[in-house]
XYZ file of C-alpha atoms in Angstrom:
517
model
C 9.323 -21.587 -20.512
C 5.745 -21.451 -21.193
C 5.025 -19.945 -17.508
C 7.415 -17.550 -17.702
C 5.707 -16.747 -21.365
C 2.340 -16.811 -19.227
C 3.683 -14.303 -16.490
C 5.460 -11.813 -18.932
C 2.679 -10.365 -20.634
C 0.316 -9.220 -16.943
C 4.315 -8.562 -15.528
C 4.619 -6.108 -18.233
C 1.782 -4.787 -18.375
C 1.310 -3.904 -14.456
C 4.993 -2.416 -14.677
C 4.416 0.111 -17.481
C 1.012 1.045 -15.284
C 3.090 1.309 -11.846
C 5.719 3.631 -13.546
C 3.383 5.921 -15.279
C 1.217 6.217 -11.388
C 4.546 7.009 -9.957
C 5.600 9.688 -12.591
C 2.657 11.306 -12.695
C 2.526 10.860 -8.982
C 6.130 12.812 -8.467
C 5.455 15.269 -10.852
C 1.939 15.800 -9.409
C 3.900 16.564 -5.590
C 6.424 18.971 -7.778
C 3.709 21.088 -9.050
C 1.987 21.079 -5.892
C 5.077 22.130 -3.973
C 5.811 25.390 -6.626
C 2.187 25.908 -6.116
C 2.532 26.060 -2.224
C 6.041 28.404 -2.875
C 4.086 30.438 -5.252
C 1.519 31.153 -2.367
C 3.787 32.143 -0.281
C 5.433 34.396 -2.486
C 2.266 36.110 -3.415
C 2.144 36.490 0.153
C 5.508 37.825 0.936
C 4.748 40.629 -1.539
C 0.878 41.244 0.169
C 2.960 41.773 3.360
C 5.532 44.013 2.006
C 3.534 46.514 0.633
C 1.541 46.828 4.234
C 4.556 47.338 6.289
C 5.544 49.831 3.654
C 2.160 51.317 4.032
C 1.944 51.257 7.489
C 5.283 52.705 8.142
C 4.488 55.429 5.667
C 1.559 56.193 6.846
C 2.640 56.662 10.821
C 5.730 58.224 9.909
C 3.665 60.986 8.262
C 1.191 61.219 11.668
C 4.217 61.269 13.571
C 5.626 64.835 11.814
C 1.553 66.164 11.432
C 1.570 65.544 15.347
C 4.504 67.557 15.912
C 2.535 70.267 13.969
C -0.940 69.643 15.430
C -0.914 67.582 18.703
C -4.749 67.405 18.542
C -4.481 65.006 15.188
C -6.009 61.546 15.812
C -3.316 58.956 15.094
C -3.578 55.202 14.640
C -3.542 52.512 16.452
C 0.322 52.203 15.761
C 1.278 55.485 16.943
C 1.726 56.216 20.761
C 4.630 58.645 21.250
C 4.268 58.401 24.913
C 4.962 54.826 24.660
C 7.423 55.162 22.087
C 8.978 57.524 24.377
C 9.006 55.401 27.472
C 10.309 52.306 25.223
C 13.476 54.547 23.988
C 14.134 55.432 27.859
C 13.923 51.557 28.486
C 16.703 50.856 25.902
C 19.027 53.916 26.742
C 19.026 52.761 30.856
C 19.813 48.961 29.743
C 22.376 50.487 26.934
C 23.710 52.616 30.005
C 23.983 50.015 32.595
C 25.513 47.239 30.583
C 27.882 49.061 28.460
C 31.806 49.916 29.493
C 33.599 53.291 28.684
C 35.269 51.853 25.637
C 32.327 50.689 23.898
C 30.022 54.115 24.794
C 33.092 55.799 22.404
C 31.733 53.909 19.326
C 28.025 54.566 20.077
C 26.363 56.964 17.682
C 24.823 59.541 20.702
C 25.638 63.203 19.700
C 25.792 64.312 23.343
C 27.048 62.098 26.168
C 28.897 63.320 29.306
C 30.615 60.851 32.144
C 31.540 61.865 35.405
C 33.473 60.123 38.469
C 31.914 59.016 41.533
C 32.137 62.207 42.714
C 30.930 64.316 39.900
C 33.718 65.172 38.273
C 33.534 65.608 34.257
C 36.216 62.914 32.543
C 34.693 62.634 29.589
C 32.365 64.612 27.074
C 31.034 64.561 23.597
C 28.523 67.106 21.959
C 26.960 70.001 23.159
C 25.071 68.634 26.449
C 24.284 70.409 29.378
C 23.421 68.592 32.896
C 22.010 71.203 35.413
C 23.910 70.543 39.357
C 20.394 68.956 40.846
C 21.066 65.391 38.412
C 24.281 65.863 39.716
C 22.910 66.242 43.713
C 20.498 63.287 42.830
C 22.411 60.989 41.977
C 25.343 61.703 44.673
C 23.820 62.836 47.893
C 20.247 61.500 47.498
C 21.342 57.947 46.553
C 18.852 58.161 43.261
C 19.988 55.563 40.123
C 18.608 57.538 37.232
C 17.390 60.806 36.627
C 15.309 61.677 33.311
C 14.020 65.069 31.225
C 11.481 64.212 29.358
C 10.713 66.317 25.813
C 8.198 69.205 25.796
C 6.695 71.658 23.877
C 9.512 73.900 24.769
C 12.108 71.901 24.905
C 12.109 69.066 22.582
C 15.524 67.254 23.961
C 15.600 64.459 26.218
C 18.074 63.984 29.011
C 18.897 60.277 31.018
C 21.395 60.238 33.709
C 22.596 56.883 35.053
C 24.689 55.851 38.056
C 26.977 52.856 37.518
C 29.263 51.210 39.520
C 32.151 54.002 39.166
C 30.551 56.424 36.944
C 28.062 58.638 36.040
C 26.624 59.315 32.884
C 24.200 61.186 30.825
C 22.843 61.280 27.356
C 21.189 63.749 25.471
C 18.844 63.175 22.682
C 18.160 66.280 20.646
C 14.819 66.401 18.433
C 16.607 64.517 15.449
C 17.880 61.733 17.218
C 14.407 61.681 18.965
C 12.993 61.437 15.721
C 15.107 58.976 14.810
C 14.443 56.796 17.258
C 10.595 57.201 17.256
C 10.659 56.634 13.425
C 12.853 52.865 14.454
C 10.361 52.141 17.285
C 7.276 53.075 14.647
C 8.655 50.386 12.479
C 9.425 48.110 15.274
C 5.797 48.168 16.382
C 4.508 47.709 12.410
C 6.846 44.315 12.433
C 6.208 42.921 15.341
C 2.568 43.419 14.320
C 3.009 41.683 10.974
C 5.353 39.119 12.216
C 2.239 37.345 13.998
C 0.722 36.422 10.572
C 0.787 32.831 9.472
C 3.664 31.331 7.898
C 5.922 34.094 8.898
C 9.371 33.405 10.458
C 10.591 36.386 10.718
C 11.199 39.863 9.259
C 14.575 41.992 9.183
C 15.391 45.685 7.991
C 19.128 46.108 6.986
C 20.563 50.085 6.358
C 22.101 51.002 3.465
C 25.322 49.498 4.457
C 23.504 45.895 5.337
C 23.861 46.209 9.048
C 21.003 45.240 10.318
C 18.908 48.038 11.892
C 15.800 45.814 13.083
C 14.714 42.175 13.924
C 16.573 39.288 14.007
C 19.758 38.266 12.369
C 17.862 35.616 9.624
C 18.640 32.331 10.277
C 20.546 29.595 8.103
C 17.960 27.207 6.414
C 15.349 26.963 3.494
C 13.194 29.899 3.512
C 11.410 31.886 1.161
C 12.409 35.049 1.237
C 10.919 38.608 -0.301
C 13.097 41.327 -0.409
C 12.357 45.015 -1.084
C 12.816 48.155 -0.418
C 11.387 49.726 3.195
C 10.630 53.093 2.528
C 12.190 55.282 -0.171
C 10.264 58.259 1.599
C 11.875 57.640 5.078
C 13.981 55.134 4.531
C 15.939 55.815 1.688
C 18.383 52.125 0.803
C 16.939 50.575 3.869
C 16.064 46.937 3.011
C 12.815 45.271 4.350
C 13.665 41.248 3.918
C 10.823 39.021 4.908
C 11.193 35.054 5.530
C 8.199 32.789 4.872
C 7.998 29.442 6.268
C 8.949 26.235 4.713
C 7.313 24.408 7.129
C 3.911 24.253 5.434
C 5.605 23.354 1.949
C 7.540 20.974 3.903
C 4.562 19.378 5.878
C 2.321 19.296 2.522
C 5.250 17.562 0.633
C 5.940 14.879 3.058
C 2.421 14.163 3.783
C 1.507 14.043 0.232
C 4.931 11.970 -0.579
C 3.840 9.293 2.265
C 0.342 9.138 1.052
C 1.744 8.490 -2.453
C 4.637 5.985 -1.339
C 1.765 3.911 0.863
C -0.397 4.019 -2.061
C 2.558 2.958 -4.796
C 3.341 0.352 -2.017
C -0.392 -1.341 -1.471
C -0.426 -1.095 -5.605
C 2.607 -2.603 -5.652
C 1.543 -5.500 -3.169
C -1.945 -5.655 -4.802
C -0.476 -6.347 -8.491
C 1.980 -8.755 -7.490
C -0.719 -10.551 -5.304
C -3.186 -10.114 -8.777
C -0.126 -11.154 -10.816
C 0.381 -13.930 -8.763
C -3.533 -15.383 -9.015
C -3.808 -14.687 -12.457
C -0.354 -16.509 -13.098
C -1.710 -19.348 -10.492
C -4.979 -19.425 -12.304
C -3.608 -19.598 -15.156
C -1.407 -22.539 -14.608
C -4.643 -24.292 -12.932
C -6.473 -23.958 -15.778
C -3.583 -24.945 -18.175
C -2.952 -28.135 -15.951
C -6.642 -28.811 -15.362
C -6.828 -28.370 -19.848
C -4.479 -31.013 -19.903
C -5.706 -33.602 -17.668
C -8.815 -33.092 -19.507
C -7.272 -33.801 -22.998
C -5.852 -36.884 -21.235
C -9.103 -38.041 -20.251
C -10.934 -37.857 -23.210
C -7.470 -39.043 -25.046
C -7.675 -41.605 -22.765
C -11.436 -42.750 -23.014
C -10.927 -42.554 -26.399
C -8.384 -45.163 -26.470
C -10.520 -46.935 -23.943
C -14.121 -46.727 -25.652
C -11.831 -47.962 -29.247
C -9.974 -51.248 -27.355
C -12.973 -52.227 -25.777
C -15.163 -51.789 -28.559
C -12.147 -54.107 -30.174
C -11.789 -56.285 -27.451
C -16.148 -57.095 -27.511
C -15.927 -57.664 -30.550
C -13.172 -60.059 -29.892
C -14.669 -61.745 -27.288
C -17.899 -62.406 -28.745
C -15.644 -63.974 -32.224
C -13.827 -66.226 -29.336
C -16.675 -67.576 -27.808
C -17.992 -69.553 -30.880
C -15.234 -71.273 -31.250
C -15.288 -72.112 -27.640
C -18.761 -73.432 -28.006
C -17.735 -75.575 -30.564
C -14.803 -76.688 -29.015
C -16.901 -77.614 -25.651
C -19.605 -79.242 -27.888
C -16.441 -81.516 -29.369
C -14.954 -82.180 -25.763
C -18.437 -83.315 -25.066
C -19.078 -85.894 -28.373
C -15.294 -86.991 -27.750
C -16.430 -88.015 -24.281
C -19.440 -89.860 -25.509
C -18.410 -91.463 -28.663
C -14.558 -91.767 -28.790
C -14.210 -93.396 -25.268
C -10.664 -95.756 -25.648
C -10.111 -99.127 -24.264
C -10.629 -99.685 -20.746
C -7.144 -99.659 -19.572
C -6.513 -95.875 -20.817
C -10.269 -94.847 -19.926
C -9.678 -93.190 -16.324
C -6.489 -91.222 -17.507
C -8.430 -90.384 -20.752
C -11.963 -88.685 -18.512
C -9.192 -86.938 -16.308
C -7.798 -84.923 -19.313
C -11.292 -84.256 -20.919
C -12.540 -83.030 -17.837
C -9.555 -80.302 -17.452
C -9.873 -79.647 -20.806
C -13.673 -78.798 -19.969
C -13.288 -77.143 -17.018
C -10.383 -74.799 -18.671
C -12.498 -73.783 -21.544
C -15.306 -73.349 -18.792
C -13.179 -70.869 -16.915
C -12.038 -68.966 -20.131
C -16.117 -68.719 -21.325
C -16.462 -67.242 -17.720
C -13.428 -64.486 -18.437
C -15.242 -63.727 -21.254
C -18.713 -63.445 -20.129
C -17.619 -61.253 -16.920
C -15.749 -59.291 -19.766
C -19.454 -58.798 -22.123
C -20.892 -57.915 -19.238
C -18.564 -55.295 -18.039
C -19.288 -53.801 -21.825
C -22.730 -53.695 -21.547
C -23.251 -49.903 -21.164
C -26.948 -49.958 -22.587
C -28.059 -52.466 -19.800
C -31.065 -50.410 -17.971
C -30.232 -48.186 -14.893
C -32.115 -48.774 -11.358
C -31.579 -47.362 -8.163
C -29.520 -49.267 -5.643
C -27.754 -48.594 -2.381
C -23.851 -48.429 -2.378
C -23.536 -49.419 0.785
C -25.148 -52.651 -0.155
C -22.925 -53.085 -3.497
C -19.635 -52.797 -1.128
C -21.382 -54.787 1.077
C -21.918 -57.560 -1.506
C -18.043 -57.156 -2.542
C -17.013 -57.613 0.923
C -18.339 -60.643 1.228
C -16.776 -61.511 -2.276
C -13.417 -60.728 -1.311
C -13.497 -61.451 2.128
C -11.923 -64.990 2.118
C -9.462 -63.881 -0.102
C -8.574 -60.482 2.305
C -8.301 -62.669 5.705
C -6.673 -64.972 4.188
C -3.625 -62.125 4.226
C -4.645 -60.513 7.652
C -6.245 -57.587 5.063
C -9.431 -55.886 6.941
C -12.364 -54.628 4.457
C -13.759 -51.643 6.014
C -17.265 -50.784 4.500
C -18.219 -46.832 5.887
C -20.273 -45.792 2.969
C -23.432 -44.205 3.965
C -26.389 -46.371 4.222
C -28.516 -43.870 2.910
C -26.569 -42.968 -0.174
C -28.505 -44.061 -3.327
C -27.408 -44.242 -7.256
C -29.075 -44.763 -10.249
C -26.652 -47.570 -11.847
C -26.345 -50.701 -13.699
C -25.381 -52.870 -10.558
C -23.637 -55.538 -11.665
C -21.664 -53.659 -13.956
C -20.816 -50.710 -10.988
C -20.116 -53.551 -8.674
C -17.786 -54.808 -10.750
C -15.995 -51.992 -11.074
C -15.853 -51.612 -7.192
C -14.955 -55.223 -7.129
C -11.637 -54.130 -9.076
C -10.469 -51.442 -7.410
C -10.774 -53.034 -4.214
C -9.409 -56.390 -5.756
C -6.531 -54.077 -6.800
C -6.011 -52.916 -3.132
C -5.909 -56.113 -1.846
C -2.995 -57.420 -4.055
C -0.948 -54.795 -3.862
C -1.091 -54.824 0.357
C 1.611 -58.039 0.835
C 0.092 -58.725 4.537
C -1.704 -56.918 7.317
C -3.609 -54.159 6.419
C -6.866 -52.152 5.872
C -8.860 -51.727 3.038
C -11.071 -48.485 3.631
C -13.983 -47.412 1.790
C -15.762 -44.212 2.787
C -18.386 -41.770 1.217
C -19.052 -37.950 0.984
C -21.418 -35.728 -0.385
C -20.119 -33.149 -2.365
C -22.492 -30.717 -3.775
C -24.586 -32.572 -6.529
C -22.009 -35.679 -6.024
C -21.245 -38.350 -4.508
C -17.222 -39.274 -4.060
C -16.344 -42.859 -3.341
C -12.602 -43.234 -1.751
C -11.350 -46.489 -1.749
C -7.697 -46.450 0.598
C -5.288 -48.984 1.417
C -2.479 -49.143 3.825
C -0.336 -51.024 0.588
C 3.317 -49.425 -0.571
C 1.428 -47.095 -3.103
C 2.008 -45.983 -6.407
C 5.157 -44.844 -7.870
C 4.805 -40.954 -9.087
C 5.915 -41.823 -13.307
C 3.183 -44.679 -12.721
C -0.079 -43.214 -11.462
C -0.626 -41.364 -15.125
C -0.928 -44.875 -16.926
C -2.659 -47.268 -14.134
C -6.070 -47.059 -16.500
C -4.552 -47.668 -19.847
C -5.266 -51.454 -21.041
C -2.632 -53.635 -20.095
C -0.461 -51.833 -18.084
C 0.314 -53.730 -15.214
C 3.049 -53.853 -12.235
C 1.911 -57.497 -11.448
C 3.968 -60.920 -12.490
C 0.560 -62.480 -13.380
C -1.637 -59.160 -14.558
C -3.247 -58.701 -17.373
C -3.682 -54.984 -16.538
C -7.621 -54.655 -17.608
C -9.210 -54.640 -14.191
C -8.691 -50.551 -13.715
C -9.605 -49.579 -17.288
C -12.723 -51.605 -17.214
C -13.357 -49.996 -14.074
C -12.537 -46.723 -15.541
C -14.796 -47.445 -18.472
C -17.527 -48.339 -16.221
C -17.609 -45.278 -14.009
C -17.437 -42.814 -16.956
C -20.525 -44.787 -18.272
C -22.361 -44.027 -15.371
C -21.219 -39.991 -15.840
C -19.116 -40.288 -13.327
C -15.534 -39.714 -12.647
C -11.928 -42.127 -11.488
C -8.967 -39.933 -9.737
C -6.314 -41.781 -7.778
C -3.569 -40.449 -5.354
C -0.463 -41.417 -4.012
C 1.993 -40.600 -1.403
C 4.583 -43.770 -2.495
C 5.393 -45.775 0.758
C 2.053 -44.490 2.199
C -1.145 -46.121 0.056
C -3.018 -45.429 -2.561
C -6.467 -43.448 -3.144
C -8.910 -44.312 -5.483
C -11.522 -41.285 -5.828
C -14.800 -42.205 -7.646
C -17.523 -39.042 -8.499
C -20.713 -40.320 -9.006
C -23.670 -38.025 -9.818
C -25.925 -38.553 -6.954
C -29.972 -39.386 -7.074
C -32.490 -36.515 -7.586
């Protein structure tokens, strides 16, 4: 409950920040995207007025040349080529179409003729003098053509087809006409090459269309308006813009956003994740510090107790030994009960001899004023290697001592190695035969750590948070104050105890001692 307390608040938090980015981020492409449309709108209308213009402007060259051929004209305006683009049309319109479909074309004057000139069908005034005829029959010639001039202003085609001949006449209206619709034709095909143009139509009043291509199903922008209310009165001028750059812009700004939502994403769960990880580290690494001092506490109190204690038992020991002593000297029985009576006065001594020892290796484990000197720790394993030895082969235990020679501490020796003495004590009991005792060194920044490792059955997980608390013991025989003197020592000596367990696999014993300067 408490990490899920932990993680809420930086959960929260990032989510609010992640959904405002990405609204604002949305709304930010939106605006951008009407912006873009806008654009081309604005330039939509910029390219309606100058066809307007332009076709305006030609159509009124076009009648001033009829008045005064010397006029200059613009660029736009070539009738000659206007001319030779309306023959181009008429001869493809000519060739392609059938009899039928010539009925419903809107020429005034048309005329077709057999294969041997005969008339079968006309329409309008037209007249075809006997020399198109004699071209087209005798001297095996396609297409004959009368071009306008100044005195005659009509134009006359004549096509041979497969059975037919025929012949159109264009008189100066339909001329006009037609050189108006190729003036316009020339003004958007100009315009059409503009960027962000797709294409641009002109429907007649009745929404035919009269020019361009049929527009296209699809998102577009279109601008509609009139073409010319001069010239072309109803005609509609529709122009399509585009979508491709709004389209481009949109998706390449709505990538660039997603990417960017999706490495913010990524980055604040990976920051939620180390702050919540943190967190917890510091939480654990809190309470293992409130154990410790909770713990030294408790230590620093019972052995303050238990000094006390043992300095109150060994007086009475003394006297007790001095009485064993006097009862040997002055209260000797008869003869007959003398040996059994030295045999029990000499246990009784050498008892009270072992418990004075117990008690004087206990003192001197408290002494934490004794004066520090500098000594080798590969020496003080050393020395407890040879202790212990006996005791370790006796079980088929190795002692390895790796601790580097040239490691020194400033320490109260005696008291350090007895410490040392037992953890590795410790190690050897709990390995039941065969096995190696390991103790190693390494430098670690302004430290030195200590490991002491056995090859034993280890320590049970709900065990390793009480193995320094005074009398705790998994032993039959234990007293369970070897590890918290040992603890008591090395925190003396401003250092630190860890140990670690993999149960079925050994134990580790970690000791941080502050190295020499």
């Amino acid at each position: 409950m408490e990490d899920k307390r932990t993680l809420f608040f930086p959960a929260s938090l990032f989510a609010i920040f992640f959904v405002l980015i990405a609204f604002t981020g949305f709304f930010q492409i939106r605006i951008i995207e009407e912006n873009i449309e806008g654009i081309l709108q604005a330039e939509g209308e910029i390219l309606s007025k100058s066809i307007q213009q332009e076709t305006d402007r030609n159509i009124e060259y076009l009648n001033l040349l009829g008045k005064s051929p010397a006029i200059i004209t613009p660029i736009y305006l070539n009738v000659l080529s206007y001319d030779e683009a309306i023959v181009d049309d008429l001869y493809d319109e000519l060739s392609k179409r059938s009899l039928p479909e010539l009925d419903r074309t809107s020429y005034r004057h048309l005329l077709v003729a057999d294969e041997k000139g005969r008339q079968v069908e006309r329409k309008g005034s037209i007249s075809v003098p006997p020399s198109y005829f004699e071209a087209l029959l005798k001297r095996g010639e396609r297409t004959v053509l009368k071009m306008p001039s100044d005195e005659d202003q009509t134009l006359l085609i004549g096509v041979k087809t497969k059975d037919h001949l025929l012949f159109v006449s264009l008189d100066g209206e339909e001329l006009r006409n037609l050189r108006k619709k190729a003036i316009v034709e020339a003004v958007l095909e100009a315009e059409e090459k503009r960027l962000n143009v797709s294409g641009i139509s002109v429907f007649d009043p009745k929404g035919a269309l009269y020019l361009g291509l049929k527009p296209k199903a699809g998102k577009a922008y279109k601008i509609v308006k009139p073409l010319s209310a001069r010239y072309f009165p109803n005609y509609t001028l529709e122009i399509r813009m585009s979508s491709s750059l709004v389209r481009d812009t949109q998706r390449r700004t709505t990538i660039s956003f997603v990417v960017l939502l999706s490495m913010l994403l990524l980055g604040g769960a990976a920051g939620i994740y180390i702050i919540f990880r943190l967190e917890r580290k510091a939480a654990e690494r809190l309470k293992e510090m409130e154990r410790d001092m909770e713990l030294k506490e408790r230590l620093v109190s019972l052995g303050k107790l238990a000094s006390g204690m043992a300095h109150e038992i060994r007086n009475p020991l003394n006297a007790m030994s001095m009485s064993i002593q006097r009862l040997k000297r002055e209260f000797v029985p008869a003869a007959e009960r003398q040996d059994e009576y030295y045999k029990f006065i000499d246990i009784v001594r050498a008892e009270l001899s072992r418990v004075n020892q117990l008690v004087e290796e206990f003192l001197l484990s408290t002494k934490s004023h004794a004066p520090m000197e500098d000594e080798k720790l590969h020496t003080i394993v050393e020395e407890i290697a040879i202790i212990l030895g006996e005791r370790a082969n006796s079980k088929g235990i190795r002692i390895v001592n790796r601790v580097d020679g040239a490691l020194v501490v400033k320490c109260q020796k005696e008291r350090l190695k007895q410490a040392f003495l037992n953890l590795v004590l410790n190690a050897i009991e709990a390995i039941a035969k065969d096995g190696t005792v390991t103790i190693s060194s390494e430098i670690s920044g302004p430290f030195i750590r200590i490991a002491i490792k056995d090859t034993g059955p280890g320590i049970k997980k709900e065990a390793l948070s009480k193995v320094f608390e005074y009398h705790y013991t998994t032993k039959d025989k234990g007293m369970g104050l070897g590890l918290p003197i040992s603890f008591t020592i090395i925190k003396d000596h401003g250092g630190d105890i860890h140990v670690a367990s993999d149960e079925g696999k050994g134990a580790t014993f970690v000791i941080t001692l502050p190295m020499k300067r």
